[in-house]
mmCIF file of C-alpha atoms and ligand atoms in Angstrom:
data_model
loop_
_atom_site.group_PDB
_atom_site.id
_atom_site.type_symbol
_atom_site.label_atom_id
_atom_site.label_comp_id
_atom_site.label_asym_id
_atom_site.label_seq_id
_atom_site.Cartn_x
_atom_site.Cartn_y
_atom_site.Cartn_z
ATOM 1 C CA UNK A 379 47.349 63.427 8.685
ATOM 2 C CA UNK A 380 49.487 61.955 11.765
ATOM 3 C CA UNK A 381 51.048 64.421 13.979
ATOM 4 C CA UNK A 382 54.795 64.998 13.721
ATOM 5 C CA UNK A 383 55.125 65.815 16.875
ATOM 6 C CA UNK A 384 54.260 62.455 18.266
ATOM 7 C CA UNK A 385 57.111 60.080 18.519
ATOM 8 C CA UNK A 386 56.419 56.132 17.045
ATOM 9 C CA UNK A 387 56.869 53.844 19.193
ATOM 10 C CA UNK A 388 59.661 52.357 17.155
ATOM 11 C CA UNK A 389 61.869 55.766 17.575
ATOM 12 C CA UNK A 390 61.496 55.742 21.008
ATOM 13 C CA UNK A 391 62.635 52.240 21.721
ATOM 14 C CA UNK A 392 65.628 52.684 19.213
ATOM 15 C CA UNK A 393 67.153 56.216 20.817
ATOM 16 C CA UNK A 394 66.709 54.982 24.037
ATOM 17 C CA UNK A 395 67.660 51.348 24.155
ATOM 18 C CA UNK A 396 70.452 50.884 26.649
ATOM 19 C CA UNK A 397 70.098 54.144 27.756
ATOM 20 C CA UNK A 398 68.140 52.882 31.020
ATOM 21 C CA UNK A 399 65.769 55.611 30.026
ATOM 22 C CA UNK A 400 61.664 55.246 29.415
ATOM 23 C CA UNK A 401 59.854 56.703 26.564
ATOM 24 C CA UNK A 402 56.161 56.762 26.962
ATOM 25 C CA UNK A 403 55.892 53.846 24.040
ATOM 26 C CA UNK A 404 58.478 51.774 26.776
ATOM 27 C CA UNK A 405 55.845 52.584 29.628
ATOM 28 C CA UNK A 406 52.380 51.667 27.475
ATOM 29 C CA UNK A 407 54.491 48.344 26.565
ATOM 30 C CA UNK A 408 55.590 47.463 29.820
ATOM 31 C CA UNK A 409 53.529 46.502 33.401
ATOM 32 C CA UNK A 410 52.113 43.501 31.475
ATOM 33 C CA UNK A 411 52.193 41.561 34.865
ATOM 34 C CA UNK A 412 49.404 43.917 36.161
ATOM 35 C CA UNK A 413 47.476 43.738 32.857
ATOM 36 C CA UNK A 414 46.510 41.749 30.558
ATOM 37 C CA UNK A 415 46.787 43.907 27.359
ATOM 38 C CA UNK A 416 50.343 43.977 26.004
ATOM 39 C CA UNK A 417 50.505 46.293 23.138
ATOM 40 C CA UNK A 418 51.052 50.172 23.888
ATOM 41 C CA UNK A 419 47.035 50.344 21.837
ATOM 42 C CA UNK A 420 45.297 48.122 24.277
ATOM 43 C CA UNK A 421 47.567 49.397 27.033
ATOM 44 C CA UNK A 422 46.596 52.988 26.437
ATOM 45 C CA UNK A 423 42.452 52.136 25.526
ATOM 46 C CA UNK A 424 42.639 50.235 28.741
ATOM 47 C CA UNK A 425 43.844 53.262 30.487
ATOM 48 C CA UNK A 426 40.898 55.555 29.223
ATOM 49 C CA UNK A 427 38.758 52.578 30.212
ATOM 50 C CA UNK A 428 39.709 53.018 33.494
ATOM 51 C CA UNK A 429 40.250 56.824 33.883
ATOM 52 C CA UNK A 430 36.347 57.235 32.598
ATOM 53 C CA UNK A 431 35.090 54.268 35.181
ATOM 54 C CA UNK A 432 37.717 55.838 38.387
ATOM 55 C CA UNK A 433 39.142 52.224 38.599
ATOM 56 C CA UNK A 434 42.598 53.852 38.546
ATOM 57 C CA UNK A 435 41.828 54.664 42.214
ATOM 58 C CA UNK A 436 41.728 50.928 43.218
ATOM 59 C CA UNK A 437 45.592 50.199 41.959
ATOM 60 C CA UNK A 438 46.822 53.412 44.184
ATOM 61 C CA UNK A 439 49.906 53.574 45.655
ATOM 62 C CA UNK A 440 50.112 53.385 49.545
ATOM 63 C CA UNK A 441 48.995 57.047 50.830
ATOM 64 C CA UNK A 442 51.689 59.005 52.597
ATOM 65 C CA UNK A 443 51.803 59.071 55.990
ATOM 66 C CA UNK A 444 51.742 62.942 56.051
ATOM 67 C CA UNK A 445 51.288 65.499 53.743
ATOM 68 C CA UNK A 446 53.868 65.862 51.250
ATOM 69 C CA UNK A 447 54.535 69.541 49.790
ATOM 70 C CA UNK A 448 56.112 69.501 46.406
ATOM 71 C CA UNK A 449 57.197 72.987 44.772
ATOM 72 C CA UNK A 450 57.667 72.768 41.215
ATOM 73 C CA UNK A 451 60.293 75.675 40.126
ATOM 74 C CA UNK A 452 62.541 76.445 37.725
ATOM 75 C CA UNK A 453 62.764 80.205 37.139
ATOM 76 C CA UNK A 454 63.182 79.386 33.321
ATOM 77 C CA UNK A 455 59.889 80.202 31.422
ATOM 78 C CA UNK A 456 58.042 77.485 29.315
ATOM 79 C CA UNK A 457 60.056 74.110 30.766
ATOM 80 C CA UNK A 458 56.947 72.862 31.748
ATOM 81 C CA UNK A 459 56.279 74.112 35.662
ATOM 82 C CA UNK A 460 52.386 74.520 34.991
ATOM 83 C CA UNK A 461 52.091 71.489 32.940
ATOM 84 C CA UNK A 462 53.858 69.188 34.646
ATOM 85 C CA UNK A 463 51.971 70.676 38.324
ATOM 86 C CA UNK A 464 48.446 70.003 36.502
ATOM 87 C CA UNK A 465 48.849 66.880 35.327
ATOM 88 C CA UNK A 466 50.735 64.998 38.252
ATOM 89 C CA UNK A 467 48.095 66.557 40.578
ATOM 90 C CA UNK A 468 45.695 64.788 38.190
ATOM 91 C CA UNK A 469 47.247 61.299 37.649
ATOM 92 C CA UNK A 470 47.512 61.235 41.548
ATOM 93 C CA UNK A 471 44.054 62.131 41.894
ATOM 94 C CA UNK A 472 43.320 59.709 39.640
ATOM 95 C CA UNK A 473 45.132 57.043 41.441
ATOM 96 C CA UNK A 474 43.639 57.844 44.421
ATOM 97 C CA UNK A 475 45.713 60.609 46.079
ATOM 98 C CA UNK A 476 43.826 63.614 47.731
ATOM 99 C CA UNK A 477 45.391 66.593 46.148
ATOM 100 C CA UNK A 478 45.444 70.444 46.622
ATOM 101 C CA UNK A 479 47.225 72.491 43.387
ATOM 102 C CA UNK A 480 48.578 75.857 44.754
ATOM 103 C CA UNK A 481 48.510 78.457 42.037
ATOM 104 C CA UNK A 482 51.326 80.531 42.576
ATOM 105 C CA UNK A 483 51.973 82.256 39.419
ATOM 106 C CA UNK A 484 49.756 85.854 38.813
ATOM 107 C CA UNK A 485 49.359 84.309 34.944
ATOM 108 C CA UNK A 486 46.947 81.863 36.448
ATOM 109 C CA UNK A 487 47.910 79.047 33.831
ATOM 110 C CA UNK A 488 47.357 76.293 36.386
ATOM 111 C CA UNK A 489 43.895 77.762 37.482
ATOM 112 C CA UNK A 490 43.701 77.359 33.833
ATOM 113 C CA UNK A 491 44.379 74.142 32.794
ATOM 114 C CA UNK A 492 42.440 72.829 36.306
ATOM 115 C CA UNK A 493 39.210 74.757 34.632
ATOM 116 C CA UNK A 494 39.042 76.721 37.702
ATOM 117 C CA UNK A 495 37.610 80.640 37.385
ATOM 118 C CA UNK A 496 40.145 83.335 38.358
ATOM 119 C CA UNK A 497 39.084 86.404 36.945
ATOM 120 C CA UNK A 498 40.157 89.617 39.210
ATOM 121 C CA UNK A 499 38.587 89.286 42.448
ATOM 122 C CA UNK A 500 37.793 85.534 43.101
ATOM 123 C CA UNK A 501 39.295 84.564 46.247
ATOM 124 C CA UNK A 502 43.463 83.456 45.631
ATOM 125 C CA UNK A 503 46.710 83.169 46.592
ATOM 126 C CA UNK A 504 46.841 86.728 46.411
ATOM 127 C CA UNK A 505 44.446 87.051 49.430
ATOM 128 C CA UNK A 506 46.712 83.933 51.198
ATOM 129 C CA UNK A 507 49.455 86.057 51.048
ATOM 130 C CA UNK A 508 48.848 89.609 51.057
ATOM 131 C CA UNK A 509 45.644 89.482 53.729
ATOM 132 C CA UNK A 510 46.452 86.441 55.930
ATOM 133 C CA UNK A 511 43.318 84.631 54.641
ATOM 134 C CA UNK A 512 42.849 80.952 55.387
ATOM 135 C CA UNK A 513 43.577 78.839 52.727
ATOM 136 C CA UNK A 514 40.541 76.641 53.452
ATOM 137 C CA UNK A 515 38.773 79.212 52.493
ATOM 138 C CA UNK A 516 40.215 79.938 49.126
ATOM 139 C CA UNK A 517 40.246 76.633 47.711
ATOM 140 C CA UNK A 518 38.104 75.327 45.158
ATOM 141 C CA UNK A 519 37.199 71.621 43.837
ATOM 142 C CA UNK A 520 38.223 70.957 40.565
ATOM 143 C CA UNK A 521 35.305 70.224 38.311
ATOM 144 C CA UNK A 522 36.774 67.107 36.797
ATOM 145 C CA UNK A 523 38.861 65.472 38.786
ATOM 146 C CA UNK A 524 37.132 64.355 42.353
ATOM 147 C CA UNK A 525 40.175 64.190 44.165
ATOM 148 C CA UNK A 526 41.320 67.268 43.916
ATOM 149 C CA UNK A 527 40.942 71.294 44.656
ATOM 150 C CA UNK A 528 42.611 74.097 43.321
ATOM 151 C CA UNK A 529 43.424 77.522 45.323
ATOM 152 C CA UNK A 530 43.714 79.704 42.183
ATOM 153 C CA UNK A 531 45.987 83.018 41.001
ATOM 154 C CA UNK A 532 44.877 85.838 40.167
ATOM 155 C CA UNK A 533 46.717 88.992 38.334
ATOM 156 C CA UNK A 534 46.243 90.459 41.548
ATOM 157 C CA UNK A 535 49.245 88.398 42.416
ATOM 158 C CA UNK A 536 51.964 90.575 40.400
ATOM 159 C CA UNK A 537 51.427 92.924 42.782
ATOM 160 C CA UNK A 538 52.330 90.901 45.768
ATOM 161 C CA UNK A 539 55.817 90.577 45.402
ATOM 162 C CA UNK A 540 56.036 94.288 45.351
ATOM 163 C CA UNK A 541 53.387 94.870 48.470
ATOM 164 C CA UNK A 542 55.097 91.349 50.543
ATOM 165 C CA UNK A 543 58.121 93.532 50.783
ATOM 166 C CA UNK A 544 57.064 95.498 53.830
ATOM 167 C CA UNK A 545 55.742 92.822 55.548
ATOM 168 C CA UNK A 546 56.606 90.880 58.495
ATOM 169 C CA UNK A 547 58.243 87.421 57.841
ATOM 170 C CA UNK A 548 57.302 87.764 53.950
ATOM 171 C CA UNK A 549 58.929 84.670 53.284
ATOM 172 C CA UNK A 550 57.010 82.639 55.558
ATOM 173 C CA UNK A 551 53.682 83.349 54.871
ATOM 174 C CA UNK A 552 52.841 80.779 52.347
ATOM 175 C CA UNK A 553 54.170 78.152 54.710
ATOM 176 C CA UNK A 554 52.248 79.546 57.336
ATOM 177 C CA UNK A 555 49.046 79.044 55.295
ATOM 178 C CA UNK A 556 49.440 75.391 54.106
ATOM 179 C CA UNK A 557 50.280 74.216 58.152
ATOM 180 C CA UNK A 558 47.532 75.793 58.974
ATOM 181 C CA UNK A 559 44.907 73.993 56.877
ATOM 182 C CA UNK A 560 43.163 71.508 58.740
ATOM 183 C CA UNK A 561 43.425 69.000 56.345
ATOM 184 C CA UNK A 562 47.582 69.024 56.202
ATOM 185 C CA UNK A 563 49.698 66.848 58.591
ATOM 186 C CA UNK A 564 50.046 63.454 59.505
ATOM 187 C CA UNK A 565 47.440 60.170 59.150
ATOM 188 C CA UNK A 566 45.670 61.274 62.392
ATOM 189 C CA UNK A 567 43.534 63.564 60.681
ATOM 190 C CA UNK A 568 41.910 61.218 58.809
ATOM 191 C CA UNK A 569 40.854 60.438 55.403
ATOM 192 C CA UNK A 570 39.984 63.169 53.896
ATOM 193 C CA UNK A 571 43.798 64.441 54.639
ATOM 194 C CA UNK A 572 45.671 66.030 51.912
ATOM 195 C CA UNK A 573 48.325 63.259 50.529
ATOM 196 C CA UNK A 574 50.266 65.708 47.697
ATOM 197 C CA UNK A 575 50.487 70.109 47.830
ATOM 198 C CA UNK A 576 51.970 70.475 44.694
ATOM 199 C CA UNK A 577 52.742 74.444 43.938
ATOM 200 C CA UNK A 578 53.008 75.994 40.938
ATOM 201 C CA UNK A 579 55.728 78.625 40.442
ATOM 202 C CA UNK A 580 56.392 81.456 38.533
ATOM 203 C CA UNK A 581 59.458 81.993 36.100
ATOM 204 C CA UNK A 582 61.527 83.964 38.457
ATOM 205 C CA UNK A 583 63.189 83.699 41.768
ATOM 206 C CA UNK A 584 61.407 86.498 43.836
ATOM 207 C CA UNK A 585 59.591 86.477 46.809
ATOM 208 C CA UNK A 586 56.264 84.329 45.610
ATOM 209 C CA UNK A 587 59.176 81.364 44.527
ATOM 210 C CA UNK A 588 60.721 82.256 47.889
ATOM 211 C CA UNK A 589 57.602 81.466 49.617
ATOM 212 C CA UNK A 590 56.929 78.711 47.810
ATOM 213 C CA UNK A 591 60.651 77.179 49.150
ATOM 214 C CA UNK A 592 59.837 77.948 52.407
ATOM 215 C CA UNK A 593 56.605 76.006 52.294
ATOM 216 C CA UNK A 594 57.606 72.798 50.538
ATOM 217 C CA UNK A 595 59.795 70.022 52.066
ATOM 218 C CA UNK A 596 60.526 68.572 48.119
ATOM 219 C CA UNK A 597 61.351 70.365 45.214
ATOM 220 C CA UNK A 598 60.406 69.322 41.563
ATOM 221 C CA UNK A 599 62.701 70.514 38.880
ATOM 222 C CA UNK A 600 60.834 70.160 35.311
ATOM 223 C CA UNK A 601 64.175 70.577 32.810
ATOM 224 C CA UNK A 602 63.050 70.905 28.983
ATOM 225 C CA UNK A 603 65.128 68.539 26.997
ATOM 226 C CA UNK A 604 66.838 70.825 25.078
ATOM 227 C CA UNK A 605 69.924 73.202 24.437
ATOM 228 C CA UNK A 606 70.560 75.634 26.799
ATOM 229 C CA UNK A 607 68.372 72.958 29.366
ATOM 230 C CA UNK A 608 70.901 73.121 31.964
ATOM 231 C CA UNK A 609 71.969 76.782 32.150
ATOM 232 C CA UNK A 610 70.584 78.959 35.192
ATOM 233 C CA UNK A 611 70.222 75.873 37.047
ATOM 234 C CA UNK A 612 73.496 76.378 38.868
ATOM 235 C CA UNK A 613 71.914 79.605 39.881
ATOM 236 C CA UNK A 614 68.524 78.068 41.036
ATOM 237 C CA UNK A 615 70.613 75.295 42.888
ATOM 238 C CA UNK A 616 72.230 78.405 45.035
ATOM 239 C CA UNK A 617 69.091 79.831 45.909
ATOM 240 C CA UNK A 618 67.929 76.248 47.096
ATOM 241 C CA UNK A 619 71.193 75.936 48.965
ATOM 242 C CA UNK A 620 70.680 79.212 50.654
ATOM 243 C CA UNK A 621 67.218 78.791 51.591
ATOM 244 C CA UNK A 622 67.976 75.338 52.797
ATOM 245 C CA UNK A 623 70.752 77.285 54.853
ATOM 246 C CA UNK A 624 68.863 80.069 56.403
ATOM 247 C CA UNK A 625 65.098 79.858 55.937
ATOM 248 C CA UNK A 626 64.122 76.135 55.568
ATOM 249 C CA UNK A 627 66.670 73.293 56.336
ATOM 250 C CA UNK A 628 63.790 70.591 55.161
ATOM 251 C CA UNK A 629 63.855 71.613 51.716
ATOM 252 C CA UNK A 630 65.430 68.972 49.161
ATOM 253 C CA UNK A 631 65.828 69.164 45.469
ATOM 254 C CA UNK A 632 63.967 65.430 45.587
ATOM 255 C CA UNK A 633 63.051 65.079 41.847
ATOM 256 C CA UNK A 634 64.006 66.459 38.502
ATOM 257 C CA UNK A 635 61.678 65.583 35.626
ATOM 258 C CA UNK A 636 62.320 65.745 31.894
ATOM 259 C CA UNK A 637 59.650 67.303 29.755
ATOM 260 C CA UNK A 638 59.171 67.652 25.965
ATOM 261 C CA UNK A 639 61.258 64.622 25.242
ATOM 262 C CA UNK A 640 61.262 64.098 21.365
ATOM 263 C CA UNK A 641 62.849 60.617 21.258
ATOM 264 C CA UNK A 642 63.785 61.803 17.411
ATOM 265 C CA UNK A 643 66.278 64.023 18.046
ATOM 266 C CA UNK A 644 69.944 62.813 18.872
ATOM 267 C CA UNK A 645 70.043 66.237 21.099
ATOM 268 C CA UNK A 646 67.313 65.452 23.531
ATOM 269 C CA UNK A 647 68.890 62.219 24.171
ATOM 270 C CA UNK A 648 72.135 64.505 24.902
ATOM 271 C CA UNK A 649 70.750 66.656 27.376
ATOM 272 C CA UNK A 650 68.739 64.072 29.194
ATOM 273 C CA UNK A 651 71.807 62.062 29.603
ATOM 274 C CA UNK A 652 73.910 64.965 30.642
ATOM 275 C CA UNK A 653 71.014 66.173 33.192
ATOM 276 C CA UNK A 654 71.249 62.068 34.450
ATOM 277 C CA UNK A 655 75.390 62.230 34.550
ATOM 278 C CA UNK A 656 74.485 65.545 37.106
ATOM 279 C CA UNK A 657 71.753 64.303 39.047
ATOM 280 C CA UNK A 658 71.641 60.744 39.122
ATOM 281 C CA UNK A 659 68.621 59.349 40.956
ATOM 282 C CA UNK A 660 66.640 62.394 41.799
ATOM 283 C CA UNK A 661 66.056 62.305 37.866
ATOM 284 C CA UNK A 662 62.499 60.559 37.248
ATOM 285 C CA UNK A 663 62.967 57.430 35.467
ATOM 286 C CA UNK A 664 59.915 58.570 33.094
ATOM 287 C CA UNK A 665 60.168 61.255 30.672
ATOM 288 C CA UNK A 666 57.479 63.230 29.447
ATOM 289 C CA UNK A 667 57.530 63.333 25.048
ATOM 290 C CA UNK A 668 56.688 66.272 23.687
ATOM 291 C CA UNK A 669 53.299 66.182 22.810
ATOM 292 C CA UNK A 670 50.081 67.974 20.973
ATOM 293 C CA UNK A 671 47.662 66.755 23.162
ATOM 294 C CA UNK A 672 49.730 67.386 26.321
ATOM 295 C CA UNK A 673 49.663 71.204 25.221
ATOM 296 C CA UNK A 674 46.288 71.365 23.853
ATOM 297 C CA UNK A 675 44.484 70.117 26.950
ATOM 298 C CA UNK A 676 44.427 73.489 28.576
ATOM 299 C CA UNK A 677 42.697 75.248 25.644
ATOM 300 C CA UNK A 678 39.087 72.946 26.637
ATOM 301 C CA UNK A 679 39.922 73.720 30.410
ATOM 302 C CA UNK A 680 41.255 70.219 30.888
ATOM 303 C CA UNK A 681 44.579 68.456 32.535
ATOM 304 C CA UNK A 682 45.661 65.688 29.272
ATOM 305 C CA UNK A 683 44.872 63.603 32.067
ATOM 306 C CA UNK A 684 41.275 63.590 31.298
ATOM 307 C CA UNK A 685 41.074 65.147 28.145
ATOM 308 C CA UNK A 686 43.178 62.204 26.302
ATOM 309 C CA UNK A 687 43.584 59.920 28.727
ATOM 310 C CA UNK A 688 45.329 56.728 26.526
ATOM 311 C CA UNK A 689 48.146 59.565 24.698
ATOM 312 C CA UNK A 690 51.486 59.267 25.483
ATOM 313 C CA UNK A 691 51.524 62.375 27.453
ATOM 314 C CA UNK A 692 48.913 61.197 29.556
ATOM 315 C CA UNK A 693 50.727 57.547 30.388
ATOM 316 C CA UNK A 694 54.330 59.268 31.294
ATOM 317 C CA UNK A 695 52.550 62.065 33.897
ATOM 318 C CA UNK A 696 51.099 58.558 35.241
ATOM 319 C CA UNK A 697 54.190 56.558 35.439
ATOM 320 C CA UNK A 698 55.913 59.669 36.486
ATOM 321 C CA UNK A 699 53.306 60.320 39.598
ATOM 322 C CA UNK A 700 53.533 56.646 40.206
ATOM 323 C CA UNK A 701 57.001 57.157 40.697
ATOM 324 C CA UNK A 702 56.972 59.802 43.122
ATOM 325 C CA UNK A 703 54.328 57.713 44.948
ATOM 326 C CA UNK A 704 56.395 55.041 45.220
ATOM 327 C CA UNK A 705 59.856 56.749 45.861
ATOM 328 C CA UNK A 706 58.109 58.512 48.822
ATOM 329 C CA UNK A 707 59.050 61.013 50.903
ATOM 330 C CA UNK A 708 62.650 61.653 51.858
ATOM 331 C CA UNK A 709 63.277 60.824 55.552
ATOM 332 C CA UNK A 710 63.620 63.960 57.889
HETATM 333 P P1 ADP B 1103 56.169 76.896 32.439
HETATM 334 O O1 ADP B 1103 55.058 76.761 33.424
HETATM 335 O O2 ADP B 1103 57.462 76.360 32.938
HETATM 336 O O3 ADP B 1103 56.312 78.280 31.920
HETATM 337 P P2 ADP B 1103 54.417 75.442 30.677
HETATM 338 O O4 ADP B 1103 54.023 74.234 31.429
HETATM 339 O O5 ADP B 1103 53.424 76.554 30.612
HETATM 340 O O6 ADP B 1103 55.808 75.967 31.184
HETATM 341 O O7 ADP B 1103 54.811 74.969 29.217
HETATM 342 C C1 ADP B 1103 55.257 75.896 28.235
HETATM 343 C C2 ADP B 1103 54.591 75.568 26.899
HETATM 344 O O8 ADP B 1103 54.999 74.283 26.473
HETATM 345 C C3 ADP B 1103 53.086 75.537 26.979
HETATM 346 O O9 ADP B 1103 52.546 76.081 25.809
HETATM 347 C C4 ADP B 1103 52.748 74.070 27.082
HETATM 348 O O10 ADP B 1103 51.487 73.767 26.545
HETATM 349 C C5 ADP B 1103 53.869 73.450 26.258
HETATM 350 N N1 ADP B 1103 54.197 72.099 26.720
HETATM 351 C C6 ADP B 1103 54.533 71.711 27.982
HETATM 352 N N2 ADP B 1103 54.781 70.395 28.033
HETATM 353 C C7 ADP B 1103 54.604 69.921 26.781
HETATM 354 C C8 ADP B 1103 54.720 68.635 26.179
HETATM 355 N N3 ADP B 1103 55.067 67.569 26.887
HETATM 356 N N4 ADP B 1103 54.485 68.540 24.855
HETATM 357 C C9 ADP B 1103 54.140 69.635 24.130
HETATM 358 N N5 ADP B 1103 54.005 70.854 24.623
HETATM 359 C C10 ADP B 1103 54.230 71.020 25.936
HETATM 360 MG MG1 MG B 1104 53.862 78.264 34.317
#
């Protein structure tokens, strides 16, 4: 039986011809220069290929010249925060990037997906936070993916937001923690520097996404392609705004990524178009389709990344990462 769920890769070229948009069928078709396989199959096999053999690594984008923070919020639930952290973290590891996944939500989905233990009491962000620990001291490789280490959440963390309160500079202790990490900053510290900090946030605008704010120069959007897609983010853009105003004038809303694209539907087409009409450029080129294996991953303790490395979910988080790569940091 063939999956419904997966779009053909006839569907996706029809809904979004003209449209300046990229289904994941558009991406395995296109790059043809740089290989030598044309058709989305051989495009895709060749992709597991050279996820199993690491050869990914060798067509990596330029490192950054410092180390780029990226907080991925929305305070909607299930747009795709956690899954969209996971597996960009992994395509750039794959392609070479040295990466650090912040776990910032007490659910612990991204600790998760990145096979990473966080039963009650395991060293986490909860410690960062709450006790001043080092986050060098927290973090933990990620058993799959070489490039890349994980400081998990713990349950412990729904407490935080309650016992942060009374603290001094509450707000700031997150960002604290990541400048203090010897391997974050500019290219003087070497190779093994930290190229992406992507943090994963939880659905709600408290203190732990307030921290996270604070911390990150960029902000990632993930928007679900679908009704109601657009509402609360006029209230997530204020909180951005006043952050920006009073607590971190770096911060930028620098990318907006769509998730659970199904190229069938006339709607998703709709609200990706209307979320392009609002935000222009900072919108990712790449889409990410709605997918089984993209959701399935995390049940074997695996990004889609590695666990089905040719799917369509897989080849958009790639293109997408490649994207950000490429775009680069916004200039101070
Ligand atoms: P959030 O972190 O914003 O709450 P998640 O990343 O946990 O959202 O995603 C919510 C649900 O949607 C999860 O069950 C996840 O597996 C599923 N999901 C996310 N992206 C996709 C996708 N591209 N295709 C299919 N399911 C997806
Ligand atoms: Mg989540």
């Amino acid at each position: 039986m063939t999956s419904s769920n997966e779009p053909s890769a006839t569907t996706a070229s029809n809904v979004s011809r003209g449209t300046g948009f990229r289904t994941a069928a558009q991406i395995a078709e296109q790059d043809t220069r740089d290989y030598d396989n044309s058709t989305p199959l051989a495009r895709a096999a060749e992709h597991v290929v050279m996820a199993r053999q690491g050869a990914l690594g060798r067509q990596q984008p330029a490192r950054p010249d410092h180390t780029r923070v990226m907080v991925v919020a929305n305070q909607k639930g299930g747009v795709g925060k956690t899954t969209s952290t996971v597996n960009l973290a992994a395509a750039m590891a794959q392609l070479g990037q040295r990466v650090l996944v912040i776990d910032l939500d007490p659910q612990g989905n991204a600790s998760t997906a990145l096979n990473i233990d966080h039963h009650r009491g395991v060293p986490s962000t909860y410690d960062l936070l709450v006790d001043g620990a080092a986050l060098a001291d927290i973090t933990t490789p990620c058993p799959e993916l070489p490039n890349l280490v994980v400081c998990p959440a713990t349950i412990d963390l729904a407490g935080a937001e309650i016992e942060l309160v009374s603290v001094v500079a509450r707000e700031n202790r997150l960002h604290k923690a990541i400048q203090a990490h010897p391997l974050v900053g500019d290219s003087t510290i070497g190779e093994e520097r930290f190229d992406y900090v992507f943090i994963d946030c939880p659905p709600s605008l408290g203190l732990l996404t307030l921290n996270a704010l604070v911390a990150g120069a960029e902000m990632m959007i993930p928007i679900q392609a679908e009704y109601y897609a657009l509402e609360g983010l006029g209230q997530l853009l204020e909180t951005v705004a006043m952050v920006k105003a009073h607590l971190n004038p770096r911060l930028d809303v620098t990318t907006i990524l769509i998730t659970m694209y199904d190229a069938r539907t006339r709607l998703a087409a709709g609200v990706a178009e209307e979320v392009r009409e609002h935000f222009g450029s900072t919108v990712l080129k790449t889409m990410v389709p709605r997918s089984v294996r993209v959701s399935e991953a995390p049940s074997y303790g695996q990004t889609v990344m590695t666990y089905d490395p040719g799917s369509p979910g897989a080849l958009s988080y790639l293109e997408a990462a490649r994207e950000i790569a490429v775009k680069g940091a916004p200039t101070a």
